[in-house]
Amino acid sequence: MPCQSNFLTPKKRYILLTVGIFILILIIVASCVLGIYLKSQEETKSWKGNGTSRNLQEIVLGRCYGYLAKNPNLGERDCNKIWQELTNAVYKKDPCSITEDSYNNLIKLTQEAIPCNKSLLWSRTNILVHQFTKVREDFTTLEDTFLGSMFDGLTWCGKTNSAGMNFKSCPAWDECANNSISSFWKKASAAFAKSSCGVVQVMLNGSTDGNIVREDSILKSIEIPSMNPDMVSELIIWLMNSPGGGSSNSCSNKSLVALKEYIEKHKIRSSCKVDYRPVRLLQCIENPGAADCTTYYY
Ligand code: NGD
């Protein structure tokens, strides 16, 4: 009796091979289609905030070289590496999954000593505080530091499935907890507060609507708890009201009393000055006819 072979006949082998190749081609085509679909989904997905600032890379590099030219004491810093670390933090990642730790390397590359008694924090006084530090360069806000000055006023976020920035839209501050912008400023603010020493100042807005200090403000939730009470001797509040009238507040305002208690709970002394004169003079340059400004004329 002829023994029966276990091997496939050439015909069966040919059919199996054809089917195998067909399935392989099908898998490759399906994954290509899925990839294109995911990419197009991402590109059409729209976040609520503005997209990455146009020419972001050129702006960041320009600001980096500009700061180094003005501050030779910082020594050798590699602006291209700094840009690289920003891209490492956000490229190929969901812009709502960027944590404060994503920026660890960026923070390391931009470390800078802040002279004692010169740190100036702020909340709801963005314009005024920076008008002030323009003329009083001995005070330093986060936005006047190497790191802060490179990224202030800019927006950026990456794309989940591909390298590069998303220039169409980025998550707004409140759209998700771990977004590329809010995590950056939280990390940068914590680092700035941590390296502050001596007497620290904070400029607040007495004429703002609602609470002078929001519960979830970066000042209250990040900066005050990040300060080292062994290094910071006092936090002085400058409460600035608008000189043109409207609502104004004193240091006995409820939210300020609560803030003072909160600061002291973190083992830091605090005091408060209303309408701190050097800043008031600056306000009066812009608004010389305001009732509260006329006393400065002789
Ligand atoms: O809850 C928020 C929010 N918190 C901060 N910001 C927020 N935006 C929301 N939509 N929802 C953003 O921070 C927003 O762009 C504000 O214009 C900005 C400052 O918020 P503000 O005036 O309420 O003050 P914070 O106490 O939260 O923050 C000011 C302190 C100050 O020492 C800065 O050096 O924290 C530093 N910082 C935080 C956030 C952003 C700086 C920036 C910046 N330069 O963009």
mmCIF file of C-alpha atoms and ligand atoms in Angstrom:
data_model
loop_
_atom_site.group_PDB
_atom_site.id
_atom_site.type_symbol
_atom_site.label_atom_id
_atom_site.label_comp_id
_atom_site.label_asym_id
_atom_site.label_seq_id
_atom_site.Cartn_x
_atom_site.Cartn_y
_atom_site.Cartn_z
ATOM 1 C CA MET A 1 0.000 0.000 0.000
ATOM 2 C CA PRO A 2 1.463 3.401 -0.963
ATOM 3 C CA CYS A 3 2.202 5.395 2.146
ATOM 4 C CA GLN A 4 0.158 8.607 2.467
ATOM 5 C CA SER A 5 2.230 11.773 2.636
ATOM 6 C CA ASN A 6 1.625 14.335 5.439
ATOM 7 C CA PHE A 7 2.896 17.091 3.217
ATOM 8 C CA LEU A 8 0.553 19.361 1.277
ATOM 9 C CA THR A 9 0.211 18.904 -2.385
ATOM 10 C CA PRO A 10 1.763 21.699 -4.509
ATOM 11 C CA LYS A 11 -1.739 22.872 -5.399
ATOM 12 C CA LYS A 12 -2.814 23.170 -1.744
ATOM 13 C CA ARG A 13 0.456 24.906 -0.905
ATOM 14 C CA TYR A 14 -0.132 27.395 -3.701
ATOM 15 C CA ILE A 15 -3.674 28.138 -2.456
ATOM 16 C CA LEU A 16 -2.485 28.558 1.156
ATOM 17 C CA LEU A 17 0.332 30.892 0.086
ATOM 18 C CA THR A 18 -2.050 33.014 -2.003
ATOM 19 C CA VAL A 19 -4.539 33.270 0.877
ATOM 20 C CA GLY A 20 -1.690 34.166 3.284
ATOM 21 C CA ILE A 21 -0.370 36.923 1.024
ATOM 22 C CA PHE A 22 -3.895 38.228 0.519
ATOM 23 C CA ILE A 23 -4.506 38.416 4.305
ATOM 24 C CA LEU A 24 -1.147 40.147 4.788
ATOM 25 C CA ILE A 25 -1.970 42.770 2.125
ATOM 26 C CA LEU A 26 -5.386 43.236 3.734
ATOM 27 C CA ILE A 27 -3.797 43.851 7.168
ATOM 28 C CA ILE A 28 -1.307 46.358 5.716
ATOM 29 C CA VAL A 29 -4.014 48.248 3.824
ATOM 30 C CA ALA A 30 -6.327 48.262 6.887
ATOM 31 C CA SER A 31 -3.610 49.656 9.174
ATOM 32 C CA CYS A 32 -2.726 52.332 6.599
ATOM 33 C CA VAL A 33 -6.391 53.331 6.329
ATOM 34 C CA LEU A 34 -6.702 53.349 10.162
ATOM 35 C CA GLY A 35 -3.538 55.487 10.466
ATOM 36 C CA ILE A 36 -4.800 57.992 7.904
ATOM 37 C CA TYR A 37 -8.190 58.034 9.634
ATOM 38 C CA LEU A 38 -6.666 58.672 13.097
ATOM 39 C CA LYS A 39 -4.438 61.419 11.716
ATOM 40 C CA SER A 40 -7.319 63.119 9.932
ATOM 41 C CA GLN A 41 -9.470 62.797 13.072
ATOM 42 C CA GLU A 42 -6.725 64.523 15.047
ATOM 43 C CA GLU A 43 -6.309 67.255 12.489
ATOM 44 C CA THR A 44 -10.046 67.952 12.425
ATOM 45 C CA LYS A 45 -10.377 67.716 16.239
ATOM 46 C CA SER A 46 -10.791 71.187 17.519
ATOM 47 C CA TRP A 47 -9.773 72.374 20.995
ATOM 48 C CA LYS A 48 -11.354 75.475 22.501
ATOM 49 C CA GLY A 49 -8.150 77.517 22.708
ATOM 50 C CA ASN A 50 -5.988 79.172 20.057
ATOM 51 C CA GLY A 51 -3.522 77.008 18.194
ATOM 52 C CA THR A 52 0.255 77.104 18.675
ATOM 53 C CA SER A 53 1.625 80.629 18.154
ATOM 54 C CA ARG A 54 2.873 81.162 14.600
ATOM 55 C CA ASN A 55 6.682 81.034 14.315
ATOM 56 C CA LEU A 56 6.885 79.645 17.863
ATOM 57 C CA GLN A 57 10.336 78.125 17.356
ATOM 58 C CA GLU A 58 11.830 81.321 15.929
ATOM 59 C CA ILE A 59 10.278 83.415 18.734
ATOM 60 C CA VAL A 60 11.525 81.107 21.499
ATOM 61 C CA LEU A 61 15.032 80.894 20.006
ATOM 62 C CA GLY A 62 15.139 84.675 19.457
ATOM 63 C CA ARG A 63 14.020 85.375 23.034
ATOM 64 C CA CYS A 64 16.514 82.808 24.340
ATOM 65 C CA TYR A 65 19.500 84.373 22.528
ATOM 66 C CA GLY A 66 18.256 87.883 23.428
ATOM 67 C CA TYR A 67 18.108 87.053 27.149
ATOM 68 C CA LEU A 68 21.562 85.438 27.086
ATOM 69 C CA ALA A 69 23.036 88.501 25.356
ATOM 70 C CA LYS A 70 21.611 90.747 28.096
ATOM 71 C CA ASN A 71 22.536 88.390 30.950
ATOM 72 C CA PRO A 72 26.053 87.038 30.316
ATOM 73 C CA ASN A 73 26.173 85.918 33.965
ATOM 74 C CA LEU A 74 23.967 82.953 32.969
ATOM 75 C CA GLY A 75 26.944 81.421 31.176
ATOM 76 C CA GLU A 76 26.684 78.898 28.357
ATOM 77 C CA ARG A 77 23.096 77.791 27.646
ATOM 78 C CA ASP A 78 22.041 75.839 24.600
ATOM 79 C CA CYS A 79 18.930 77.472 23.103
ATOM 80 C CA ASN A 80 18.472 74.644 20.577
ATOM 81 C CA LYS A 81 18.518 72.094 23.406
ATOM 82 C CA ILE A 82 15.905 74.153 25.256
ATOM 83 C CA TRP A 83 13.684 74.086 22.170
ATOM 84 C CA GLN A 84 14.329 70.343 21.859
ATOM 85 C CA GLU A 85 13.173 69.795 25.452
ATOM 86 C CA LEU A 86 9.953 71.691 24.784
ATOM 87 C CA THR A 87 9.253 69.439 21.807
ATOM 88 C CA ASN A 88 10.155 66.328 23.861
ATOM 89 C CA ALA A 89 7.551 67.416 26.413
ATOM 90 C CA VAL A 90 4.664 67.770 23.963
ATOM 91 C CA TYR A 91 5.317 66.019 20.623
ATOM 92 C CA LYS A 92 3.316 62.838 19.924
ATOM 93 C CA LYS A 93 1.343 63.324 23.129
ATOM 94 C CA ASP A 94 -2.290 64.088 23.819
ATOM 95 C CA PRO A 95 -2.176 67.824 24.762
ATOM 96 C CA CYS A 96 -4.458 66.982 27.699
ATOM 97 C CA SER A 97 -1.938 64.517 29.161
ATOM 98 C CA ILE A 98 0.976 66.892 29.716
ATOM 99 C CA THR A 99 1.830 66.970 33.417
ATOM 100 C CA GLU A 100 4.011 69.400 35.346
ATOM 101 C CA ASP A 101 6.713 66.701 35.354
ATOM 102 C CA SER A 102 6.729 66.687 31.542
ATOM 103 C CA TYR A 103 8.661 69.961 31.831
ATOM 104 C CA ASN A 104 11.315 68.741 34.339
ATOM 105 C CA ASN A 105 14.155 68.788 31.803
ATOM 106 C CA LEU A 106 13.146 72.189 30.461
ATOM 107 C CA ILE A 107 13.192 73.608 34.004
ATOM 108 C CA LYS A 108 16.641 72.093 34.643
ATOM 109 C CA LEU A 109 18.101 73.683 31.517
ATOM 110 C CA THR A 110 16.787 77.135 32.408
ATOM 111 C CA GLN A 111 17.658 77.280 36.129
ATOM 112 C CA GLU A 112 18.674 80.710 37.322
ATOM 113 C CA ALA A 113 19.384 82.242 40.742
ATOM 114 C CA ILE A 114 16.879 84.914 41.799
ATOM 115 C CA PRO A 115 18.520 87.566 44.034
ATOM 116 C CA CYS A 116 17.038 87.686 47.543
ATOM 117 C CA ASN A 117 14.402 90.390 48.240
ATOM 118 C CA LYS A 118 13.682 90.873 44.507
ATOM 119 C CA SER A 119 10.978 88.307 43.653
ATOM 120 C CA LEU A 120 7.692 89.919 42.719
ATOM 121 C CA LEU A 121 4.622 87.685 42.481
ATOM 122 C CA TRP A 122 1.298 88.902 41.140
ATOM 123 C CA SER A 123 -2.323 87.978 40.678
ATOM 124 C CA ARG A 124 -4.758 89.881 38.452
ATOM 125 C CA THR A 125 -2.228 92.657 37.849
ATOM 126 C CA ASN A 126 -0.465 91.274 34.763
ATOM 127 C CA ILE A 127 -0.152 94.594 32.880
ATOM 128 C CA LEU A 128 0.648 96.887 35.825
ATOM 129 C CA VAL A 129 3.227 94.582 37.400
ATOM 130 C CA HIS A 130 5.180 94.346 34.143
ATOM 131 C CA GLN A 131 4.989 98.097 33.521
ATOM 132 C CA PHE A 132 6.549 98.363 36.972
ATOM 133 C CA THR A 133 9.395 95.862 36.426
ATOM 134 C CA LYS A 134 10.223 97.574 33.120
ATOM 135 C CA VAL A 135 11.238 100.671 35.056
ATOM 136 C CA ARG A 136 12.362 98.881 38.226
ATOM 137 C CA GLU A 137 14.607 96.188 36.845
ATOM 138 C CA ASP A 138 15.735 95.280 40.349
ATOM 139 C CA PHE A 139 12.352 93.571 40.875
ATOM 140 C CA THR A 140 11.815 90.294 39.053
ATOM 141 C CA THR A 141 8.575 88.599 38.105
ATOM 142 C CA LEU A 142 8.525 85.092 36.665
ATOM 143 C CA GLU A 143 8.001 86.662 33.240
ATOM 144 C CA ASP A 144 11.280 88.599 33.640
ATOM 145 C CA THR A 145 13.298 85.420 34.228
ATOM 146 C CA PHE A 146 15.060 83.365 31.538
ATOM 147 C CA LEU A 147 12.347 80.688 31.463
ATOM 148 C CA GLY A 148 9.310 82.952 31.857
ATOM 149 C CA SER A 149 10.475 85.522 29.316
ATOM 150 C CA MET A 150 10.939 82.841 26.637
ATOM 151 C CA PHE A 151 7.355 81.566 26.862
ATOM 152 C CA ASP A 152 5.255 84.479 28.138
ATOM 153 C CA GLY A 153 2.217 85.234 25.968
ATOM 154 C CA LEU A 154 2.757 82.199 23.731
ATOM 155 C CA THR A 155 0.635 79.123 23.119
ATOM 156 C CA TRP A 156 1.782 75.643 22.156
ATOM 157 C CA CYS A 157 0.542 72.064 22.030
ATOM 158 C CA GLY A 158 1.503 68.932 20.164
ATOM 159 C CA LYS A 159 -0.485 66.323 18.252
ATOM 160 C CA THR A 160 -1.294 62.885 19.686
ATOM 161 C CA ASN A 161 -0.269 60.743 16.747
ATOM 162 C CA SER A 162 2.461 62.690 15.035
ATOM 163 C CA ALA A 163 5.420 64.961 15.729
ATOM 164 C CA GLY A 164 5.041 68.717 15.338
ATOM 165 C CA MET A 165 2.910 71.399 16.952
ATOM 166 C CA ASN A 166 -0.819 71.797 16.425
ATOM 167 C CA PHE A 167 -1.217 75.241 14.846
ATOM 168 C CA LYS A 168 -4.999 74.930 14.512
ATOM 169 C CA SER A 169 -6.111 74.763 18.148
ATOM 170 C CA CYS A 170 -4.901 73.894 21.656
ATOM 171 C CA PRO A 171 -6.820 73.113 24.857
ATOM 172 C CA ALA A 172 -7.954 76.238 26.711
ATOM 173 C CA TRP A 173 -6.675 76.665 30.285
ATOM 174 C CA ASP A 174 -9.781 75.103 31.846
ATOM 175 C CA GLU A 175 -10.527 72.555 29.114
ATOM 176 C CA CYS A 176 -8.629 69.734 30.812
ATOM 177 C CA ALA A 177 -6.495 69.424 33.934
ATOM 178 C CA ASN A 178 -3.147 68.442 32.426
ATOM 179 C CA ASN A 179 -2.855 70.662 29.387
ATOM 180 C CA SER A 180 0.405 71.816 27.848
ATOM 181 C CA ILE A 181 -0.002 75.479 28.878
ATOM 182 C CA SER A 182 -1.434 75.277 32.397
ATOM 183 C CA SER A 183 1.038 72.529 33.399
ATOM 184 C CA PHE A 184 3.928 74.638 32.112
ATOM 185 C CA TRP A 185 2.935 77.750 34.093
ATOM 186 C CA LYS A 186 2.218 75.707 37.228
ATOM 187 C CA LYS A 187 5.653 74.086 37.037
ATOM 188 C CA ALA A 188 7.419 77.379 36.212
ATOM 189 C CA SER A 189 5.572 79.242 39.012
ATOM 190 C CA ALA A 190 6.454 76.554 41.557
ATOM 191 C CA ALA A 191 10.130 76.664 40.530
ATOM 192 C CA PHE A 192 10.190 80.476 40.744
ATOM 193 C CA ALA A 193 8.568 80.519 44.211
ATOM 194 C CA LYS A 194 10.874 77.722 45.425
ATOM 195 C CA SER A 195 13.976 79.678 44.468
ATOM 196 C CA SER A 196 12.755 82.976 46.001
ATOM 197 C CA CYS A 197 14.402 84.205 49.185
ATOM 198 C CA GLY A 198 14.351 87.072 51.682
ATOM 199 C CA VAL A 199 11.412 89.464 51.484
ATOM 200 C CA VAL A 200 9.056 88.576 48.641
ATOM 201 C CA GLN A 201 6.522 91.058 47.223
ATOM 202 C CA VAL A 202 3.143 90.338 45.656
ATOM 203 C CA MET A 203 1.090 92.847 43.665
ATOM 204 C CA LEU A 204 -2.699 92.424 43.890
ATOM 205 C CA ASN A 205 -5.616 94.249 42.321
ATOM 206 C CA GLY A 206 -7.959 95.972 44.803
ATOM 207 C CA SER A 207 -10.323 97.107 42.056
ATOM 208 C CA THR A 208 -10.983 93.745 40.444
ATOM 209 C CA ASP A 209 -14.441 92.175 40.218
ATOM 210 C CA GLY A 210 -14.929 89.271 42.615
ATOM 211 C CA ASN A 211 -12.289 87.905 44.942
ATOM 212 C CA ILE A 212 -8.980 89.769 45.068
ATOM 213 C CA VAL A 213 -7.322 86.352 45.163
ATOM 214 C CA ARG A 214 -9.113 83.408 43.540
ATOM 215 C CA GLU A 215 -9.037 80.157 45.526
ATOM 216 C CA ASP A 216 -7.585 78.323 42.509
ATOM 217 C CA SER A 217 -5.191 81.134 41.548
ATOM 218 C CA ILE A 218 -1.599 80.054 40.899
ATOM 219 C CA LEU A 219 -0.554 82.463 43.646
ATOM 220 C CA LYS A 220 -2.625 80.695 46.273
ATOM 221 C CA SER A 221 -2.548 77.109 45.046
ATOM 222 C CA ILE A 222 1.071 76.900 43.843
ATOM 223 C CA GLU A 223 3.321 79.841 44.707
ATOM 224 C CA ILE A 224 2.617 80.349 48.417
ATOM 225 C CA PRO A 225 2.851 76.625 49.267
ATOM 226 C CA SER A 226 6.051 76.296 47.190
ATOM 227 C CA MET A 227 7.984 78.987 49.068
ATOM 228 C CA ASN A 228 10.494 77.723 51.589
ATOM 229 C CA PRO A 229 9.781 79.367 54.990
ATOM 230 C CA ASP A 230 13.452 78.899 55.924
ATOM 231 C CA MET A 231 14.425 81.043 52.944
ATOM 232 C CA VAL A 232 11.544 83.553 52.740
ATOM 233 C CA SER A 233 11.312 85.882 55.731
ATOM 234 C CA GLU A 234 8.205 87.863 54.750
ATOM 235 C CA LEU A 235 5.598 88.264 52.015
ATOM 236 C CA ILE A 236 4.580 91.903 51.491
ATOM 237 C CA ILE A 237 1.305 92.503 49.708
ATOM 238 C CA TRP A 238 0.972 95.626 47.567
ATOM 239 C CA LEU A 239 -2.748 96.136 47.154
ATOM 240 C CA MET A 240 -3.186 98.432 44.162
ATOM 241 C CA ASN A 241 -6.521 100.164 43.547
ATOM 242 C CA SER A 242 -7.328 102.001 40.310
ATOM 243 C CA PRO A 243 -6.656 105.710 40.878
ATOM 244 C CA GLY A 244 -9.622 106.657 38.721
ATOM 245 C CA GLY A 245 -12.198 105.746 41.368
ATOM 246 C CA GLY A 246 -14.525 102.758 40.992
ATOM 247 C CA SER A 247 -14.356 99.984 43.519
ATOM 248 C CA SER A 248 -11.355 99.968 45.811
ATOM 249 C CA ASN A 249 -10.319 97.899 48.800
ATOM 250 C CA SER A 250 -8.231 98.104 51.932
ATOM 251 C CA CYS A 251 -6.027 95.513 53.619
ATOM 252 C CA SER A 252 -8.921 94.658 55.946
ATOM 253 C CA ASN A 253 -10.852 93.195 53.010
ATOM 254 C CA LYS A 254 -12.122 89.700 53.925
ATOM 255 C CA SER A 255 -10.254 87.920 51.164
ATOM 256 C CA LEU A 256 -6.994 89.638 52.151
ATOM 257 C CA VAL A 257 -7.388 88.771 55.811
ATOM 258 C CA ALA A 258 -7.948 85.160 54.731
ATOM 259 C CA LEU A 259 -4.880 85.338 52.492
ATOM 260 C CA LYS A 260 -2.763 86.673 55.353
ATOM 261 C CA GLU A 261 -3.864 83.756 57.543
ATOM 262 C CA TYR A 262 -3.115 81.344 54.705
ATOM 263 C CA ILE A 263 0.406 82.767 54.265
ATOM 264 C CA GLU A 264 1.055 82.564 57.988
ATOM 265 C CA LYS A 265 -0.207 78.983 58.039
ATOM 266 C CA HIS A 266 2.693 78.287 55.685
ATOM 267 C CA LYS A 267 5.021 79.766 58.339
ATOM 268 C CA ILE A 268 5.761 82.972 56.453
ATOM 269 C CA ARG A 269 5.186 86.426 57.944
ATOM 270 C CA SER A 270 3.040 88.788 55.911
ATOM 271 C CA SER A 271 2.134 92.463 55.743
ATOM 272 C CA CYS A 272 0.064 94.616 53.423
ATOM 273 C CA LYS A 273 0.449 98.109 51.880
ATOM 274 C CA VAL A 274 -2.379 99.880 50.074
ATOM 275 C CA ASP A 275 -1.531 101.774 46.887
ATOM 276 C CA TYR A 276 2.240 101.343 47.249
ATOM 277 C CA ARG A 277 3.578 104.740 46.165
ATOM 278 C CA PRO A 278 6.124 103.789 43.455
ATOM 279 C CA VAL A 279 3.427 101.778 41.659
ATOM 280 C CA ARG A 280 0.772 104.464 42.262
ATOM 281 C CA LEU A 281 3.078 107.019 40.590
ATOM 282 C CA LEU A 282 3.245 104.739 37.582
ATOM 283 C CA GLN A 283 -0.560 104.441 37.496
ATOM 284 C CA CYS A 284 -0.764 108.236 37.598
ATOM 285 C CA ILE A 285 1.493 108.625 34.553
ATOM 286 C CA GLU A 286 -1.185 106.808 32.607
ATOM 287 C CA ASN A 287 -4.072 108.584 34.335
ATOM 288 C CA PRO A 288 -2.777 112.025 35.501
ATOM 289 C CA GLY A 289 -6.232 113.592 35.843
ATOM 290 C CA ALA A 290 -7.577 110.917 38.225
ATOM 291 C CA ALA A 291 -8.710 112.209 41.619
ATOM 292 C CA ASP A 292 -6.175 110.052 43.468
ATOM 293 C CA CYS A 293 -3.344 111.392 41.329
ATOM 294 C CA THR A 294 -3.756 115.131 41.778
ATOM 295 C CA THR A 295 -2.034 115.169 45.187
ATOM 296 C CA TYR A 296 1.223 114.258 43.468
ATOM 297 C CA TYR A 297 1.309 117.599 41.581
ATOM 298 C CA TYR A 298 2.930 120.594 43.195
HETATM 299 O O1 NGD B 1 -8.009 79.135 36.495
HETATM 300 C C1 NGD B 1 -7.597 79.751 35.493
HETATM 301 C C2 NGD B 1 -6.314 80.370 35.448
HETATM 302 N N1 NGD B 1 -5.318 80.492 36.351
HETATM 303 C C3 NGD B 1 -4.335 81.173 35.744
HETATM 304 N N2 NGD B 1 -4.696 81.495 34.482
HETATM 305 C C4 NGD B 1 -5.926 81.011 34.275
HETATM 306 N N3 NGD B 1 -6.744 81.078 33.187
HETATM 307 C C5 NGD B 1 -7.951 80.497 33.259
HETATM 308 N N4 NGD B 1 -8.742 80.592 32.187
HETATM 309 N N5 NGD B 1 -8.381 79.844 34.378
HETATM 310 C C6 NGD B 1 -3.841 82.178 33.494
HETATM 311 O O2 NGD B 1 -2.848 82.800 34.261
HETATM 312 C C7 NGD B 1 -4.500 83.246 32.679
HETATM 313 O O3 NGD B 1 -3.788 83.345 31.453
HETATM 314 C C8 NGD B 1 -4.263 84.501 33.493
HETATM 315 O O4 NGD B 1 -4.199 85.658 32.702
HETATM 316 C C9 NGD B 1 -2.914 84.220 34.132
HETATM 317 C C10 NGD B 1 -2.756 84.827 35.491
HETATM 318 O O5 NGD B 1 -3.876 84.516 36.297
HETATM 319 P P1 NGD B 1 -4.284 85.445 37.545
HETATM 320 O O6 NGD B 1 -4.108 86.878 37.202
HETATM 321 O O7 NGD B 1 -5.605 85.005 38.060
HETATM 322 O O8 NGD B 1 -3.142 85.120 38.613
HETATM 323 P P2 NGD B 1 -2.655 83.738 39.214
HETATM 324 O O9 NGD B 1 -2.422 83.945 40.669
HETATM 325 O O10 NGD B 1 -3.494 82.587 38.809
HETATM 326 O O11 NGD B 1 -1.223 83.559 38.476
HETATM 327 C C11 NGD B 1 -0.298 84.598 38.541
HETATM 328 C C12 NGD B 1 0.995 84.102 39.180
HETATM 329 C C13 NGD B 1 2.125 85.092 38.905
HETATM 330 O O12 NGD B 1 3.057 85.110 39.976
HETATM 331 C C14 NGD B 1 2.736 84.615 37.583
HETATM 332 O O13 NGD B 1 4.135 84.756 37.571
HETATM 333 O O14 NGD B 1 1.406 82.895 38.530
HETATM 334 C C15 NGD B 1 2.337 83.137 37.470
HETATM 335 N N6 NGD B 1 1.637 82.841 36.178
HETATM 336 C C16 NGD B 1 0.617 81.993 36.237
HETATM 337 C C17 NGD B 1 -0.081 81.694 35.088
HETATM 338 C C18 NGD B 1 0.270 82.256 33.885
HETATM 339 C C19 NGD B 1 2.026 83.419 35.028
HETATM 340 C C20 NGD B 1 1.335 83.125 33.866
HETATM 341 C C21 NGD B 1 1.718 83.736 32.548
HETATM 342 N N7 NGD B 1 2.751 84.529 32.469
HETATM 343 O O15 NGD B 1 1.048 83.466 31.540
#
